[in-house]
Coordinates of N, CA and C in Angstrom, one line a residue:
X19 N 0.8 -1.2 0.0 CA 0.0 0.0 0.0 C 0.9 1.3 0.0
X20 N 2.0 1.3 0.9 CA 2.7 2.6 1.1 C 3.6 2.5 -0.6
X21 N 4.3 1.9 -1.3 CA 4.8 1.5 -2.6 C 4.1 2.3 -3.2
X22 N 2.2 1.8 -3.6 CA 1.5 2.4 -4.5 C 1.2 4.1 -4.4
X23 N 1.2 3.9 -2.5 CA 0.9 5.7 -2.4 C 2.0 6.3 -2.8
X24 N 3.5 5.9 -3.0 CA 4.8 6.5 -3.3 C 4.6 7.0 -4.6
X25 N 4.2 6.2 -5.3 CA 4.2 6.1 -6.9 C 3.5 7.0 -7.2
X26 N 1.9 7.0 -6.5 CA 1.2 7.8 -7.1 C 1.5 9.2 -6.6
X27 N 2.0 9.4 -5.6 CA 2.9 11.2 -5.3 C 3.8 11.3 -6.6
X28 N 4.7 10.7 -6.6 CA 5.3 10.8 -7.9 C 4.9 11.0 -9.4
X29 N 4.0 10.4 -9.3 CA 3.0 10.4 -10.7 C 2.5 11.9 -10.8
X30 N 1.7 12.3 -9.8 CA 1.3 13.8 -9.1 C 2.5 14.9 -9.2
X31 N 3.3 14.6 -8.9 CA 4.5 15.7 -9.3 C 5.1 15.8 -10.4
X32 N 5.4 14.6 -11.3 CA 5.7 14.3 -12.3 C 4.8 15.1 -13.2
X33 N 3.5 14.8 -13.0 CA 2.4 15.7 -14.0 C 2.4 17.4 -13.8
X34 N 2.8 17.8 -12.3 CA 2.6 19.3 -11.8 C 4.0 19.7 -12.9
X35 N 5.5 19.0 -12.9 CA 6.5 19.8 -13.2 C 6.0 19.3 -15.2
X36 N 5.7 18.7 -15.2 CA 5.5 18.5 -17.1 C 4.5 20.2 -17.3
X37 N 3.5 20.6 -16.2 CA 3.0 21.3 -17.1 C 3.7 22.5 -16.8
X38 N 5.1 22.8 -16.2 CA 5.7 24.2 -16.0 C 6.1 24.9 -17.4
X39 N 6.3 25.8 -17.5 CA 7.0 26.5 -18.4 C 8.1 27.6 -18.2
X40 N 8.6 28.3 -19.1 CA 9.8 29.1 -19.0 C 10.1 30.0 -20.3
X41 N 9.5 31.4 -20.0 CA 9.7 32.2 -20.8 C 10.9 32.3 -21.2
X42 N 11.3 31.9 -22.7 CA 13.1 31.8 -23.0 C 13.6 32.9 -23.2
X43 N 15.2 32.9 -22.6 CA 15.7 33.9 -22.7 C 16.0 35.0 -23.7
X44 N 15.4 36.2 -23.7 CA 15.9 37.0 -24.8 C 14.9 36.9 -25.8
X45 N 13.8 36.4 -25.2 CA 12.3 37.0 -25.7 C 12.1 37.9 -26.2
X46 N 11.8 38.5 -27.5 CA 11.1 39.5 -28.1 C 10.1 40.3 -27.4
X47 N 9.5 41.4 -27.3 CA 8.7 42.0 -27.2 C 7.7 41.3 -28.5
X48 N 6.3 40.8 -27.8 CA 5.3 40.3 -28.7 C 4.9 39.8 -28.0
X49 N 3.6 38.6 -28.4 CA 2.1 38.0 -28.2 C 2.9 36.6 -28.5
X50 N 2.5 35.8 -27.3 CA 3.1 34.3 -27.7 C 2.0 33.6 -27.6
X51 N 1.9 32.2 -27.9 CA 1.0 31.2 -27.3 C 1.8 30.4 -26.4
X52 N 1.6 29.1 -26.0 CA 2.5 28.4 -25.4 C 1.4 27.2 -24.6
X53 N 2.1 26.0 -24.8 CA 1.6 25.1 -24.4 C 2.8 23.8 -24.0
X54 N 2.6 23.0 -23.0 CA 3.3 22.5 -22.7 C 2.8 20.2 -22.9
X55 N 3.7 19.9 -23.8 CA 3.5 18.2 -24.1 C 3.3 17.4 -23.3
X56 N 2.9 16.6 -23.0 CA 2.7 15.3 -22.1 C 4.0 15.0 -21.6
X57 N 4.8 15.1 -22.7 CA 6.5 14.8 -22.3 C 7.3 15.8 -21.5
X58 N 6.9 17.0 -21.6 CA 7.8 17.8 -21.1 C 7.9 18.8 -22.0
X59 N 7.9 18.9 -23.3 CA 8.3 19.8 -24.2 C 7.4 21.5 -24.4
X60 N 8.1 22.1 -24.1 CA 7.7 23.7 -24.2 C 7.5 24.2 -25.7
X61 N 6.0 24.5 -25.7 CA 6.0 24.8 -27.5 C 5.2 26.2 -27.6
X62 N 6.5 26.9 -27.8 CA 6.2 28.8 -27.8 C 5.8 29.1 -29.1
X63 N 4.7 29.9 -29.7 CA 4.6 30.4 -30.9 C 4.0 31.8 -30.6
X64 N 5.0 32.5 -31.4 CA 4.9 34.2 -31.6 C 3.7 34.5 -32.4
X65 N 3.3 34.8 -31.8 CA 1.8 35.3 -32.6 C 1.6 36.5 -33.2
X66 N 2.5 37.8 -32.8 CA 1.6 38.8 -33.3 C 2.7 40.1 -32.2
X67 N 3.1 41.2 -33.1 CA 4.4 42.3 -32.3 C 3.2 43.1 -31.4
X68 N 3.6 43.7 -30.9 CA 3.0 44.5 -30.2 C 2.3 45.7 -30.5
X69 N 1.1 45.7 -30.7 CA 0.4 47.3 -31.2 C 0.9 48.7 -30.6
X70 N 0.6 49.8 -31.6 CA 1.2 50.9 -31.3 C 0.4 51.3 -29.7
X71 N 0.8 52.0 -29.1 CA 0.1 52.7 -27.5 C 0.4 53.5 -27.2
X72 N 0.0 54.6 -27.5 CA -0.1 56.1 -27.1 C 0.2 56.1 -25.4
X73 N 1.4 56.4 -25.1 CA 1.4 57.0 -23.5 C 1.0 58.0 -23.5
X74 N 0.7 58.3 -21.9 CA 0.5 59.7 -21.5 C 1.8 60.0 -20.1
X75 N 1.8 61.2 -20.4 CA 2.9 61.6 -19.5 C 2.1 60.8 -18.1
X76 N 3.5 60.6 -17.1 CA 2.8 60.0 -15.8 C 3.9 60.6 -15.0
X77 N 4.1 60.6 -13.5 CA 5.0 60.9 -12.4 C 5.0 59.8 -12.3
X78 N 4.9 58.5 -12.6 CA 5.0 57.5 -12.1 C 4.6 56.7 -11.0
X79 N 4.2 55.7 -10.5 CA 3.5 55.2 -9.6 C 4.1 55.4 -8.3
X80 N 2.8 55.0 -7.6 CA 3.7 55.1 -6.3 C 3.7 54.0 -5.4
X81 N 4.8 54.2 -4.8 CA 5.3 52.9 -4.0 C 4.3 53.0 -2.8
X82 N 3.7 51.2 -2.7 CA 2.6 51.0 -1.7 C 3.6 50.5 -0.5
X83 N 2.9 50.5 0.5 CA 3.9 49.6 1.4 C 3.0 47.8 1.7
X84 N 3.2 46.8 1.2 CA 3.1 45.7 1.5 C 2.1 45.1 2.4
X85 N 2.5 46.1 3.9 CA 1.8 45.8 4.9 C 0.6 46.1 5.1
X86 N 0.1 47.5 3.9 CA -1.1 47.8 4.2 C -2.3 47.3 2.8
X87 N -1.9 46.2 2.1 CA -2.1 45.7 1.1 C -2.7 44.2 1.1
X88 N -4.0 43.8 0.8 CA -4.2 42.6 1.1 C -3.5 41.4 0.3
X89 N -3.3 40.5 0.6 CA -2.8 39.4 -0.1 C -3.4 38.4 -1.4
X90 N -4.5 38.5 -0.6 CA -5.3 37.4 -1.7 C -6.7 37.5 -1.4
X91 N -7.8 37.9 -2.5 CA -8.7 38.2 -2.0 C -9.9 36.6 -3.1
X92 N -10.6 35.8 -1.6 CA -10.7 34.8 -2.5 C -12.5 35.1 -2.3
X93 N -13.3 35.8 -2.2 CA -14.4 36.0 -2.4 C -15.1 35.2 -3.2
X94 N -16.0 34.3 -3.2 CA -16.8 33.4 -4.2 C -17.5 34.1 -5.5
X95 N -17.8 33.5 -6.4 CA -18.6 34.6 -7.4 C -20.2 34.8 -6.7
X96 N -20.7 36.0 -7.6 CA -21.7 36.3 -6.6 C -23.1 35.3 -6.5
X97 N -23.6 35.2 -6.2 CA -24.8 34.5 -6.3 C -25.7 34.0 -7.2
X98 N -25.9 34.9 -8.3 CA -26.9 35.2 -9.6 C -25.9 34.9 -10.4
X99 N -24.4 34.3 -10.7 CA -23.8 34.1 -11.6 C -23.9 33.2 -12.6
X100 N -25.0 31.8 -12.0 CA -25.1 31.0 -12.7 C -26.5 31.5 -13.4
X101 N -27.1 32.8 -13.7 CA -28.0 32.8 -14.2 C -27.7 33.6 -15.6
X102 N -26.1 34.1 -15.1 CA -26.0 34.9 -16.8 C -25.3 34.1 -17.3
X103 N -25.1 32.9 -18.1 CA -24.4 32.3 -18.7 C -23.6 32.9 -19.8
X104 N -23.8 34.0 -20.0 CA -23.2 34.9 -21.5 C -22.4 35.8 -20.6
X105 N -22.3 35.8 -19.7 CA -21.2 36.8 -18.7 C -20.2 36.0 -18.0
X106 N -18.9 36.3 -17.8 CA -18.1 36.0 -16.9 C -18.1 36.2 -15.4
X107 N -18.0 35.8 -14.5 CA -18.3 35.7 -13.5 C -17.1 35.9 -12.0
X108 N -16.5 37.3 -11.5 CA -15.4 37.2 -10.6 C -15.1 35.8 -9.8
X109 N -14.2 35.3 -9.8 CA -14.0 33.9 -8.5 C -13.1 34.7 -7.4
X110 N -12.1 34.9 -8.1 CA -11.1 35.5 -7.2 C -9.7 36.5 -7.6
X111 N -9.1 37.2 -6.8 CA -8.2 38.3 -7.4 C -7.0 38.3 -6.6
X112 N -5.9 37.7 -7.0 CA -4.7 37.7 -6.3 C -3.4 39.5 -6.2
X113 N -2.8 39.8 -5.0 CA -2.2 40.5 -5.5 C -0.6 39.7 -4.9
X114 N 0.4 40.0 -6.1 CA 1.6 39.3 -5.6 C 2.5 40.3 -5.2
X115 N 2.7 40.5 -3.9 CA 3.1 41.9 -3.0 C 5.0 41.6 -3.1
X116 N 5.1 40.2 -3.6 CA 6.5 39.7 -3.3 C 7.0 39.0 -4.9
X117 N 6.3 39.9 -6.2 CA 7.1 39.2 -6.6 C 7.6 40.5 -7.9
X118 N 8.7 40.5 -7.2 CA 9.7 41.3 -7.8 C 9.2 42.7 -7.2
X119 N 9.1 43.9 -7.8 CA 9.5 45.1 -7.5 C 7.9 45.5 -7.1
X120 N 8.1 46.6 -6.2 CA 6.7 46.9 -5.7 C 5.5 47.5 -6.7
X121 N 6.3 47.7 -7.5 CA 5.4 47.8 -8.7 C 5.6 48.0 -10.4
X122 N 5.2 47.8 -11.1 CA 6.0 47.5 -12.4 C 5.3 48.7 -13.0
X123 N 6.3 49.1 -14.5 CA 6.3 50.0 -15.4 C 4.8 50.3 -15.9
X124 N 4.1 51.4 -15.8 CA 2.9 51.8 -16.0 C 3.0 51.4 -18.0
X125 N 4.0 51.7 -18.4 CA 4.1 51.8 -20.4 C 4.2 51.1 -20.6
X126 N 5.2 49.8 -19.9 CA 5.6 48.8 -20.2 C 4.5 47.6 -20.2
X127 N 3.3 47.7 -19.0 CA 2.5 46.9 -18.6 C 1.1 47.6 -19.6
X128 N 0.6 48.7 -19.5 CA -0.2 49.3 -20.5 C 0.4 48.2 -22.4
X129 N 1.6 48.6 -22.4 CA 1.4 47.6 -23.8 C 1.7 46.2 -23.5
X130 N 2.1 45.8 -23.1 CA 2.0 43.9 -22.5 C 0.3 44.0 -22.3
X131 N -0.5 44.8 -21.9 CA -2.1 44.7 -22.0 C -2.9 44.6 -23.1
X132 N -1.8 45.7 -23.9 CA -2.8 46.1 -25.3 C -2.3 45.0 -26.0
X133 N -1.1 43.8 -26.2 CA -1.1 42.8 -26.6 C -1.9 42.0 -26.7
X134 N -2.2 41.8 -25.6 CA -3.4 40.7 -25.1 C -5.0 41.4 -25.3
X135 N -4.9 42.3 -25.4 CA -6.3 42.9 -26.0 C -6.3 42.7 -27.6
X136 N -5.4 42.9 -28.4 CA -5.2 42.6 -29.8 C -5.7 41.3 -30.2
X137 N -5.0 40.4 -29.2 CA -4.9 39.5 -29.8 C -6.5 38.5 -29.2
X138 N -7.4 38.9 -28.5 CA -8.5 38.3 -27.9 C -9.6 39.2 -28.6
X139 N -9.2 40.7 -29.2 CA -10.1 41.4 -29.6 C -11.6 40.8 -28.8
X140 N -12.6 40.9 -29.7 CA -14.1 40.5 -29.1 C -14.4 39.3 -29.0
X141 N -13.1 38.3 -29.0 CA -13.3 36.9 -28.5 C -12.3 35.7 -29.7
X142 N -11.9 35.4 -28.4 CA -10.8 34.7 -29.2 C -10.8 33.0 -28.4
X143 N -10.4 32.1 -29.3 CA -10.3 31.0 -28.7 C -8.9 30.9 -27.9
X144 N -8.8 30.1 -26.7 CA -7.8 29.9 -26.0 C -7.8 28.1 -25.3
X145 N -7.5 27.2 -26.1 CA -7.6 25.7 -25.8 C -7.4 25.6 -24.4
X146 N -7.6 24.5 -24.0 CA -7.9 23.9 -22.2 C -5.9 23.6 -22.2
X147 N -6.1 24.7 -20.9 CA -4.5 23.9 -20.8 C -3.3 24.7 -21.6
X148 N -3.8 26.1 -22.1 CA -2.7 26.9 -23.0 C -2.8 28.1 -22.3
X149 N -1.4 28.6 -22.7 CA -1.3 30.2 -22.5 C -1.5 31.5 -23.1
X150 N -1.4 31.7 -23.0 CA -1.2 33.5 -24.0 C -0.4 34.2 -23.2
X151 N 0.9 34.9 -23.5 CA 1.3 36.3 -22.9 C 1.9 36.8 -24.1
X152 N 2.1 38.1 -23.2 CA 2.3 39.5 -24.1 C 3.7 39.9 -23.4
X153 N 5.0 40.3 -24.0 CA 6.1 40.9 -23.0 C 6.6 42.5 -23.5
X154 N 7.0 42.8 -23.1 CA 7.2 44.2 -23.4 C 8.4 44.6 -21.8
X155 N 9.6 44.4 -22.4 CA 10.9 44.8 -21.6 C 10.9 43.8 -20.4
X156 N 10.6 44.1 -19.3 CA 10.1 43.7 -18.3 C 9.0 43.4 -17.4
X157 N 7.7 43.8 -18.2 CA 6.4 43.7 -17.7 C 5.8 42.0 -19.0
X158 N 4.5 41.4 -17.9 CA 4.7 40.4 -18.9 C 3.2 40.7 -18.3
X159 N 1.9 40.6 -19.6 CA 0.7 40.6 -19.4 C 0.4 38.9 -20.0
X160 N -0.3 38.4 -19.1 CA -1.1 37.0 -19.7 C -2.6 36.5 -19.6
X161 N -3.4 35.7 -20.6 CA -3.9 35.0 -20.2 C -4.3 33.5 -20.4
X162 N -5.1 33.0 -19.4 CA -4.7 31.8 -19.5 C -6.0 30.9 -19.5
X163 N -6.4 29.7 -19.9 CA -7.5 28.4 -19.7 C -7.1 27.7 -18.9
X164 N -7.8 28.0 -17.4 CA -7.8 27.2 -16.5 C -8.4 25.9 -15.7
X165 N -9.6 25.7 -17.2 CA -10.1 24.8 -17.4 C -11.2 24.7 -16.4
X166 N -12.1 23.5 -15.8 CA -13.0 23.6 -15.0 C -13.4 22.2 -15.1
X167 N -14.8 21.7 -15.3 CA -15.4 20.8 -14.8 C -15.0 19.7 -15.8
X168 N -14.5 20.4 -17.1 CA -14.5 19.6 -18.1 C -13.2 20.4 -19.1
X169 N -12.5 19.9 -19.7 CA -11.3 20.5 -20.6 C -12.2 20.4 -21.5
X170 N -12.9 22.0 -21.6 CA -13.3 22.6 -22.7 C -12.4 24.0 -23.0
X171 N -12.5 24.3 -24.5 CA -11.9 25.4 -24.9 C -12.0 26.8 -24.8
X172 N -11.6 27.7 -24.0 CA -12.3 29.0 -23.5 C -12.1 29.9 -24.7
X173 N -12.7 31.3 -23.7 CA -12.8 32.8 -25.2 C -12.2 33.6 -23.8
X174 N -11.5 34.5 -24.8 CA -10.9 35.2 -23.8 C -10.6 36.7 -24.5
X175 N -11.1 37.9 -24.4 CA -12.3 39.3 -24.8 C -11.2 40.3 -24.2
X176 N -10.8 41.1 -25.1 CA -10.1 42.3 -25.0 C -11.4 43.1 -23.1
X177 N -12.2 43.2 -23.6 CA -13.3 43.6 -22.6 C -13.1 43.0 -21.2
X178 N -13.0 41.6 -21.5 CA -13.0 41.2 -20.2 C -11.5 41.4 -19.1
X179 N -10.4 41.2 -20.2 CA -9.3 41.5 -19.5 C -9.2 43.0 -19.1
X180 N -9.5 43.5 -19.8 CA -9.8 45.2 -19.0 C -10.7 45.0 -17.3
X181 N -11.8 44.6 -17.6 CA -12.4 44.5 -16.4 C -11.7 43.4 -15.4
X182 N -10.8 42.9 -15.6 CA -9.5 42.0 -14.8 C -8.8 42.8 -14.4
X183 N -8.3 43.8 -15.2 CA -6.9 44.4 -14.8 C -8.1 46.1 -13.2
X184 N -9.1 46.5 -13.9 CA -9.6 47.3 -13.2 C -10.1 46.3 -11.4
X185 N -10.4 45.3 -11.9 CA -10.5 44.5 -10.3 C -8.8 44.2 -9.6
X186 N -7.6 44.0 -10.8 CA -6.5 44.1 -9.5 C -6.1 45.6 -9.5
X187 N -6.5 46.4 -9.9 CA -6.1 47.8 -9.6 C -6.8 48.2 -8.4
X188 N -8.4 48.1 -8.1 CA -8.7 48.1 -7.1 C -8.6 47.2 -5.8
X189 N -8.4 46.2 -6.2 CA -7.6 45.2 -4.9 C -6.6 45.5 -4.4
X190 N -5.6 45.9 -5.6 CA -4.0 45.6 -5.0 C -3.4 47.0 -5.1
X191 N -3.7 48.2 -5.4 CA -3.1 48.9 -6.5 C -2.6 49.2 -7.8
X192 N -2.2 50.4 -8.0 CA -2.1 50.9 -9.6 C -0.8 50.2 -9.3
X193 N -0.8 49.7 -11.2 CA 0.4 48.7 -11.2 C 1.0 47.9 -10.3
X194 N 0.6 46.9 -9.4 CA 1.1 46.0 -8.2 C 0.6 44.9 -9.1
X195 N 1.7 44.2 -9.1 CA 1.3 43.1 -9.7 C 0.3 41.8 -9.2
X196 N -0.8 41.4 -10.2 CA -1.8 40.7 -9.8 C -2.3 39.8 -10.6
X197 N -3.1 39.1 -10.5 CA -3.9 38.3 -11.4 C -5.6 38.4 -10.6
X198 N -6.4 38.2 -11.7 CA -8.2 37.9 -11.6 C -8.2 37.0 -12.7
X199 N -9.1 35.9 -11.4 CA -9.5 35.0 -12.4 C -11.2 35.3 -12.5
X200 N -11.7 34.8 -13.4 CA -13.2 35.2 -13.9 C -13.6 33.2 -14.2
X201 N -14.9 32.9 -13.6 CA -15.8 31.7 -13.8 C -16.7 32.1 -15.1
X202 N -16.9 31.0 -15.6 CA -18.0 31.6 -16.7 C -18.6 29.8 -16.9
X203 N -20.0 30.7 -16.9 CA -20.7 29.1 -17.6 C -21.4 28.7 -18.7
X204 N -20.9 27.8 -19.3 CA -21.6 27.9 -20.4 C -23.4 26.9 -20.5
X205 N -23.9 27.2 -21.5 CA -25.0 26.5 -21.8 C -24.9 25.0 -21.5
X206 N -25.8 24.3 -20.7 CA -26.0 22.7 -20.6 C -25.4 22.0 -21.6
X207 N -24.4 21.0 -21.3 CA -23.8 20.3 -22.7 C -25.0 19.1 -23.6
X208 N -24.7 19.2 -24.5 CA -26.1 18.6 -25.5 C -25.8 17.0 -24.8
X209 N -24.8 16.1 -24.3 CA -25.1 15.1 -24.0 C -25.1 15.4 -22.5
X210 N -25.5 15.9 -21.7 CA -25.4 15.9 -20.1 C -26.7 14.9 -19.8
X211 N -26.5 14.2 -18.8 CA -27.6 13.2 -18.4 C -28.0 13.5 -17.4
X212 N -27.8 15.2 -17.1 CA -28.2 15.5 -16.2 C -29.0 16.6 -16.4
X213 N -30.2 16.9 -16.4 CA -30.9 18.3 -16.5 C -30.5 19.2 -16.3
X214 N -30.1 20.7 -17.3 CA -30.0 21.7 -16.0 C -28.7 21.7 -15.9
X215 N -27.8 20.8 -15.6 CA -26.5 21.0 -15.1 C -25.4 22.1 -16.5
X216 N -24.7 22.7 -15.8 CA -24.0 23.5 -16.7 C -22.5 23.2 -16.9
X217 N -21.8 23.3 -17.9 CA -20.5 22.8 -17.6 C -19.8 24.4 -17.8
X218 N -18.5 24.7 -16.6 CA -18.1 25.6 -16.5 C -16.3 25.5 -16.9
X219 N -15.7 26.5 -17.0 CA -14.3 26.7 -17.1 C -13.8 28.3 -16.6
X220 N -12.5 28.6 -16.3 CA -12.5 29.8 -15.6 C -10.8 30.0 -16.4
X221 N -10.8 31.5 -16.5 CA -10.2 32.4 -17.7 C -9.6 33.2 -16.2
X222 N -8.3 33.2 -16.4 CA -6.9 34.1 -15.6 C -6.2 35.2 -16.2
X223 N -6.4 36.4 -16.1 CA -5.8 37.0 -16.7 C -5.0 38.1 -15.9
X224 N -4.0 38.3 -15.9 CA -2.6 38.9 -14.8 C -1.6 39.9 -15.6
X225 N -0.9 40.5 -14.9 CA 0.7 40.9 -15.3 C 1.3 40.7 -14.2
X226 N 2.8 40.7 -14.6 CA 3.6 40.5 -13.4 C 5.1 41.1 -14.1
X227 N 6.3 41.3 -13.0 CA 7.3 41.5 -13.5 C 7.8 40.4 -14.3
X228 N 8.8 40.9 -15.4 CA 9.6 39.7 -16.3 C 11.0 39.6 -16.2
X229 N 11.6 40.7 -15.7 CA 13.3 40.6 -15.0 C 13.4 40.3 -14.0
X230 N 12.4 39.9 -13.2 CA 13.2 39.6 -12.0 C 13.2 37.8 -11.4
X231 N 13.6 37.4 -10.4 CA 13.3 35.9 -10.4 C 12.2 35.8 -9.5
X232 N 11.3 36.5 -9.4 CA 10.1 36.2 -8.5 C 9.1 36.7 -9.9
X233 N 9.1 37.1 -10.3 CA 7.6 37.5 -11.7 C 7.5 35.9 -12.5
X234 N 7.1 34.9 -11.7 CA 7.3 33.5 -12.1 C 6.3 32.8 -12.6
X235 N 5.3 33.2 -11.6 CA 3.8 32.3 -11.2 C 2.9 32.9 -12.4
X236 N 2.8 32.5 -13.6 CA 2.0 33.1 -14.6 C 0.9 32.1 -14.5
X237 N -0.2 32.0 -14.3 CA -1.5 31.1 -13.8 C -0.8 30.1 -13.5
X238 N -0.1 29.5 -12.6 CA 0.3 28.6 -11.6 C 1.1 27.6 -12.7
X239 N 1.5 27.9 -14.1 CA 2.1 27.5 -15.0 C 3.7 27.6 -15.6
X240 N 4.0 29.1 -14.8 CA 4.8 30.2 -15.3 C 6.0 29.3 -15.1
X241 N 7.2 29.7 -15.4 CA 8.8 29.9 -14.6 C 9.5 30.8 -15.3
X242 N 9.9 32.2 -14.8 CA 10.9 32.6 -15.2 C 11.8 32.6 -16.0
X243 N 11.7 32.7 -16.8 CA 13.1 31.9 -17.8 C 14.2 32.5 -17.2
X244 N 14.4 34.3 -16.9 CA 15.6 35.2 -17.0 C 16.6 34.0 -15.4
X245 N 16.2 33.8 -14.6 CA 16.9 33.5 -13.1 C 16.9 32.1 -12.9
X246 N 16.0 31.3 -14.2 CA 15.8 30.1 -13.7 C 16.6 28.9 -13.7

């Protein structure tokens, strides 16, 4: 019995480190996909440079202090969520107070966003189990299929990542790096043997720093490439 439980921990970790990845060194500024093989193998594809983005002058962010900043805000979605099926639905909103600098580049992170808005425009497919990021210098915007009850293929909306990034702005602060994840349900599946039941999947969408060795955790997928 203790043999089999060995194995199967191993089996369990075996599968957690196959699905890691590692932004490679000396990445372009652009739109990647990225998916990771049963074997191990990292398969990055460039998708698309980075759209133009009008800055505005800024003084620059300001430094929050840590301690007065929540950590993880895991609130359930609200009640009535299962009744808009055509809407996404908040689950939860992380702020990463520790990973890399107290807060990242407002220009840098503004286009790592507009990447990922390009490239999802008014709905885009994103397969069960794949990524999307955007890099620009040192800021890295992503999003991601985090799958749910069933490894179905999600959509993932210039729109909705805006209203992601405006929920970690209010959680964590301007520019503090964060992630929101959003629940969404779709319509009853045509063969469900169950009435009524809905099958769901939940969409991550974050920035985080990309120079340092803590900007890692990209939907629980990420690693670093630059320190790794």
């Amino acid at each position: 019995m203790q043999l089999k439980t060995t194995l199967a921990l191993v089996a369990a970790l075996a599968a957690q480190v196959a699905m890691c990845w590692s932004i490679p060194k000396g990445t372009a500024p652009g739109v990647y996909s990225v998916e990771v093989f049963d074997n191990g193998t990292e398969h990055h594809v460039f998708l698309s440079h980075l759209p133009n983005v009008t800055t505005t002058p800024r003084s620059g962010p300001r430094h929050i202090s840590a301690r007065f900043l929540p950590s993880r805000d895991t609130a359930g979605a609200p009640k009535d969520c299962k009744s808009r099926d055509d809407e996404p639905c908040p689950r939860h909103t992380e702020c990463y107070l520790r990973e890399g600098p107290a807060f990242i580049s407002p220009d840098e992170t503004d286009s790592a966003n507009a990447g990922i808005d390009a490239q999802c425009g008014d709905g885009a497919t994103v397969g069960h189990g794949k990524d999307l990021y955007s890099v620009d210098t040192c800021s890295v915007a992503y999003v991601c299929n985090m799958g749910g009850s069933r490894d179905w293929d999600g959509t993932c909306t210039a729109a909705e990542r805006r209203k992601t990034s405006e929920m970690i702005t209010k959680k964590c602060g301007a520019y503090i790096p964060g992630s929101s994840t959003q629940t969404r349900w779709m319509p009853p599946a045509l063969d469900s043997k169950v009435e009524g039941t809905s099958r769901t999947y939940q969409m991550m969408y974050g920035y985080e720093a990309y120079c340092t060795s803590f900007g890692h955790d990209f939907c629980g997928r990420g690693a670093d490439g630059h320190n790794g």
